[in-house]
Coordinates of C-alpha atoms in Angstrom, one line a residue:
M193 CA -13.3 0.7 -31.5
E194 CA -12.9 3.5 -29.1
P195 CA -11.8 6.8 -30.7
V196 CA -8.5 8.1 -29.4
K197 CA -9.6 11.7 -29.6
T198 CA -12.8 13.6 -29.1
T199 CA -13.9 17.2 -29.9
L200 CA -14.1 19.2 -26.7
P201 CA -13.6 22.8 -25.6
A202 CA -10.1 23.8 -24.5
Y203 CA -11.0 23.5 -20.8
P204 CA -13.9 21.0 -20.8
E205 CA -14.1 20.9 -17.0
K206 CA -15.3 24.5 -16.9
A207 CA -17.2 24.6 -20.2
T208 CA -20.6 24.4 -18.5
L209 CA -22.2 26.1 -15.6
E210 CA -22.6 22.7 -13.9
G211 CA -18.9 22.0 -14.3
R212 CA -17.9 25.4 -12.9
N213 CA -20.2 24.9 -10.0
K214 CA -18.7 21.5 -9.3
V215 CA -15.2 23.1 -9.2
I216 CA -16.4 25.8 -6.8
G217 CA -18.2 23.3 -4.6
F218 CA -15.1 21.1 -4.5
W219 CA -12.9 23.9 -3.3
L220 CA -15.4 24.5 -0.5
F221 CA -15.2 20.8 0.4
L222 CA -11.4 21.0 0.4
G223 CA -11.7 23.9 2.9
G224 CA -13.6 21.6 5.3
E225 CA -10.9 19.0 4.8
V226 CA -8.2 21.5 5.7
V227 CA -10.1 22.2 9.0
L228 CA -10.2 18.4 9.6
F229 CA -6.5 17.9 9.1
G230 CA -5.6 21.1 10.9
S231 CA -7.3 19.6 14.0
L232 CA -5.5 16.3 13.6
F233 CA -2.2 18.0 13.2
A234 CA -2.8 20.1 16.3
T235 CA -3.7 17.1 18.3
F236 CA -0.6 15.2 17.1
I237 CA 1.7 18.1 18.0
A238 CA 0.2 18.4 21.4
L239 CA 0.6 14.6 22.1
R240 CA 3.8 13.8 20.2
Q241 CA 6.0 13.7 23.3
A242 CA 3.5 11.6 25.3
F243 CA 5.1 8.2 24.8
H244 CA 4.5 6.7 28.2
T245 CA 6.1 3.2 28.0
G246 CA 5.7 2.9 24.3
P247 CA 8.4 3.4 21.7
T248 CA 9.3 6.9 20.5
G249 CA 9.2 8.3 17.0
E250 CA 13.0 8.3 16.9
E251 CA 13.0 4.5 17.7
L252 CA 10.3 3.7 15.2
F253 CA 10.7 5.7 12.0
D254 CA 12.8 4.6 9.1
L255 CA 13.2 7.7 7.0
R256 CA 14.4 5.6 4.0
L257 CA 11.0 3.9 3.8
I258 CA 9.1 7.1 4.4
A259 CA 11.2 8.9 1.7
L260 CA 10.4 6.1 -0.7
A261 CA 6.7 6.5 0.0
T262 CA 6.9 10.2 -0.3
G263 CA 8.7 10.0 -3.6
I264 CA 6.0 7.6 -4.9
L265 CA 3.2 9.9 -3.9
L266 CA 4.8 13.0 -5.3
T267 CA 5.4 11.2 -8.5
S268 CA 1.8 10.2 -8.7
S269 CA 0.9 13.9 -8.4
M270 CA 2.9 14.6 -11.5
T271 CA 1.3 11.7 -13.4
S272 CA -2.2 13.0 -12.5
V273 CA -1.1 16.4 -14.0
M274 CA -0.1 14.5 -17.2
A275 CA -3.6 12.9 -17.2
I276 CA -5.2 16.3 -17.1
V277 CA -2.9 17.6 -19.8
G278 CA -4.0 14.6 -22.0
M279 CA -7.6 15.5 -21.2
H280 CA -7.1 19.1 -22.3
R281 CA -5.7 17.8 -25.6
N282 CA -8.9 15.7 -25.9
D283 CA -6.6 12.6 -25.9
V284 CA -8.6 9.9 -24.2
K285 CA -5.8 7.3 -24.4
S286 CA -3.3 9.7 -22.7
L287 CA -5.9 10.5 -20.0
R288 CA -6.5 6.8 -19.3
T289 CA -2.9 5.8 -19.4
W290 CA -1.6 8.5 -17.0
M291 CA -4.6 8.1 -14.7
S292 CA -3.9 4.4 -14.5
V293 CA -0.3 5.1 -13.6
T294 CA -1.5 7.4 -10.9
I295 CA -3.7 4.6 -9.5
F296 CA -0.8 2.2 -9.6
L297 CA 1.5 4.6 -7.7
G298 CA -1.3 5.2 -5.2
L299 CA -1.6 1.4 -4.6
C300 CA 2.2 1.2 -4.1
F301 CA 2.0 3.9 -1.5
L302 CA -0.8 2.1 0.3
G303 CA 1.2 -1.1 0.3
L304 CA 4.2 0.6 2.0
E305 CA 1.8 2.2 4.5
I306 CA 0.3 -1.2 5.4
Y307 CA 3.8 -2.6 5.8
E308 CA 4.8 0.3 8.0
F309 CA 1.8 0.0 10.3
T310 CA 2.3 -3.8 10.6
H311 CA 6.0 -3.2 11.4
Y312 CA 5.2 -0.6 14.1
T313 CA 2.5 -2.8 15.6
S314 CA 5.1 -5.7 15.9
M315 CA 7.4 -3.2 17.8
G316 CA 4.6 -2.5 20.4
H317 CA 3.5 0.8 18.8
K318 CA -0.2 0.4 19.0
M319 CA -3.0 2.9 19.0
S320 CA -3.7 2.1 22.6
S321 CA -0.1 2.0 23.7
S322 CA 0.2 5.8 24.3
P323 CA -1.4 9.2 23.5
F324 CA 1.4 9.5 20.9
G325 CA 0.2 6.2 19.3
S326 CA -3.4 7.3 19.2
A327 CA -2.5 10.6 17.6
F328 CA -0.1 9.0 15.1
Y329 CA -2.5 6.3 13.9
T330 CA -5.4 8.8 13.7
L331 CA -3.5 11.4 11.7
V332 CA -1.6 9.0 9.3
G333 CA -4.5 6.6 9.1
T334 CA -7.0 9.4 8.1
H335 CA -4.6 10.4 5.4
G336 CA -4.3 6.8 4.3
A337 CA -8.2 6.6 4.2
H338 CA -8.1 9.6 1.9
V339 CA -5.6 7.9 -0.4
I340 CA -7.9 4.8 -0.6
G341 CA -10.8 7.1 -1.4
G342 CA -8.9 8.8 -4.2
V343 CA -7.7 5.5 -5.7
I344 CA -11.2 4.0 -5.7
W345 CA -12.5 7.2 -7.2
M346 CA -10.0 7.1 -10.1
I347 CA -10.5 3.4 -10.7
L348 CA -14.2 4.0 -11.1
L349 CA -13.6 6.9 -13.5
V350 CA -11.1 5.0 -15.6
A351 CA -13.3 1.8 -15.6
R352 CA -16.3 3.8 -16.9
L353 CA -14.4 5.9 -19.4
P354 CA -15.0 3.5 -22.4
K355 CA -18.7 3.7 -21.7
T356 CA -19.1 7.3 -20.8
G357 CA -16.4 8.8 -23.0
L358 CA -14.8 12.2 -22.4
T359 CA -17.4 14.9 -22.5
V360 CA -18.1 18.2 -20.8
V361 CA -20.1 16.1 -18.2
T362 CA -17.3 13.6 -17.4
A363 CA -14.3 16.0 -17.8
P364 CA -15.1 17.8 -14.5
K365 CA -15.0 14.5 -12.7
F366 CA -11.5 13.7 -13.9
Y367 CA -10.4 17.3 -13.1
L368 CA -11.8 17.1 -9.5
A369 CA -10.2 13.7 -9.0
S370 CA -6.9 15.1 -9.9
L371 CA -7.4 18.2 -7.7
Y372 CA -8.3 15.9 -4.8
W373 CA -5.2 13.9 -5.4
H374 CA -3.0 17.0 -5.3
F375 CA -4.6 17.9 -2.0
V376 CA -3.9 14.4 -0.6
D377 CA -0.3 14.7 -1.7
L378 CA 0.0 18.2 -0.2
I379 CA -1.3 16.9 3.2
W380 CA 1.4 14.1 3.0
V381 CA 4.1 16.7 2.7
F382 CA 3.0 18.1 6.0
V383 CA 2.7 14.6 7.5
F384 CA 6.2 13.8 6.3
T385 CA 7.6 17.0 7.9
V386 CA 5.6 17.2 11.1
V387 CA 5.3 13.5 12.0
Y388 CA 8.4 11.8 10.6
L389 CA 11.1 14.5 10.3
M390 CA 10.2 16.2 13.6
G391 CA 9.8 12.7 15.2
K392 CA 13.2 11.5 14.0
V393 CA 15.4 14.6 14.5
G394 CA 13.3 16.5 17.1

C-alpha cells in the first residue's frame, strides 16, 4: 500500500544542486517562451483589423464562453498551487489529488477551445479567410498547444507517482510543471484581454 506521507526537506524541489539547476534552467526556458508569445501578440495586434471579407472579432466572440474558459483556467492555477502546497507537506495523496483536478480543468478548457474553433470555422472564420484569421488561430492555437503540453506533462507525472514516489528527484518535476502551468495561465490573461476584450469592445 502506498504511503500517504514521505520524509522530505521543506522545499524538496530545491534541496539538491540538480533541482536548483532545473529551476534556473526552466526560468531561462520561460524567457524564450515570453519572446515567442511577444512576437505572436505583436503580429496579432498589427493584423487584428485586417478582416477583408471575413467576420470581425465583434461578430465572432462570445464573451460568456470566453469568461467561462478563463474562469476554468484561472481556477486550475489555484489547484496547481494546492498540489505544490501538498508536496511541501510531504503529502503524496494531496499532491496527486490536486494535480488530477488541475488536469481535469485543463481538459475542460481544451474542450471549450475546440468547441470555440469549430463554431468560428462554421461561421467562415478560417485561418485562410483573412490576415486577422491567420493571426488569431496562430496566437490562440499556440497557447492551446501549450495547454495540451502541460496537461500531458502532468498526466505522466501523476501516472508515474505510485512507482517513482515523491523524492528530491521527482519533486522538482512537479514544481516545474506547476510553474509552467502558471505561465500558461498568465499568457491566457493577455490573450483574453488583447484578443477577446479588445476585439469585442475595440
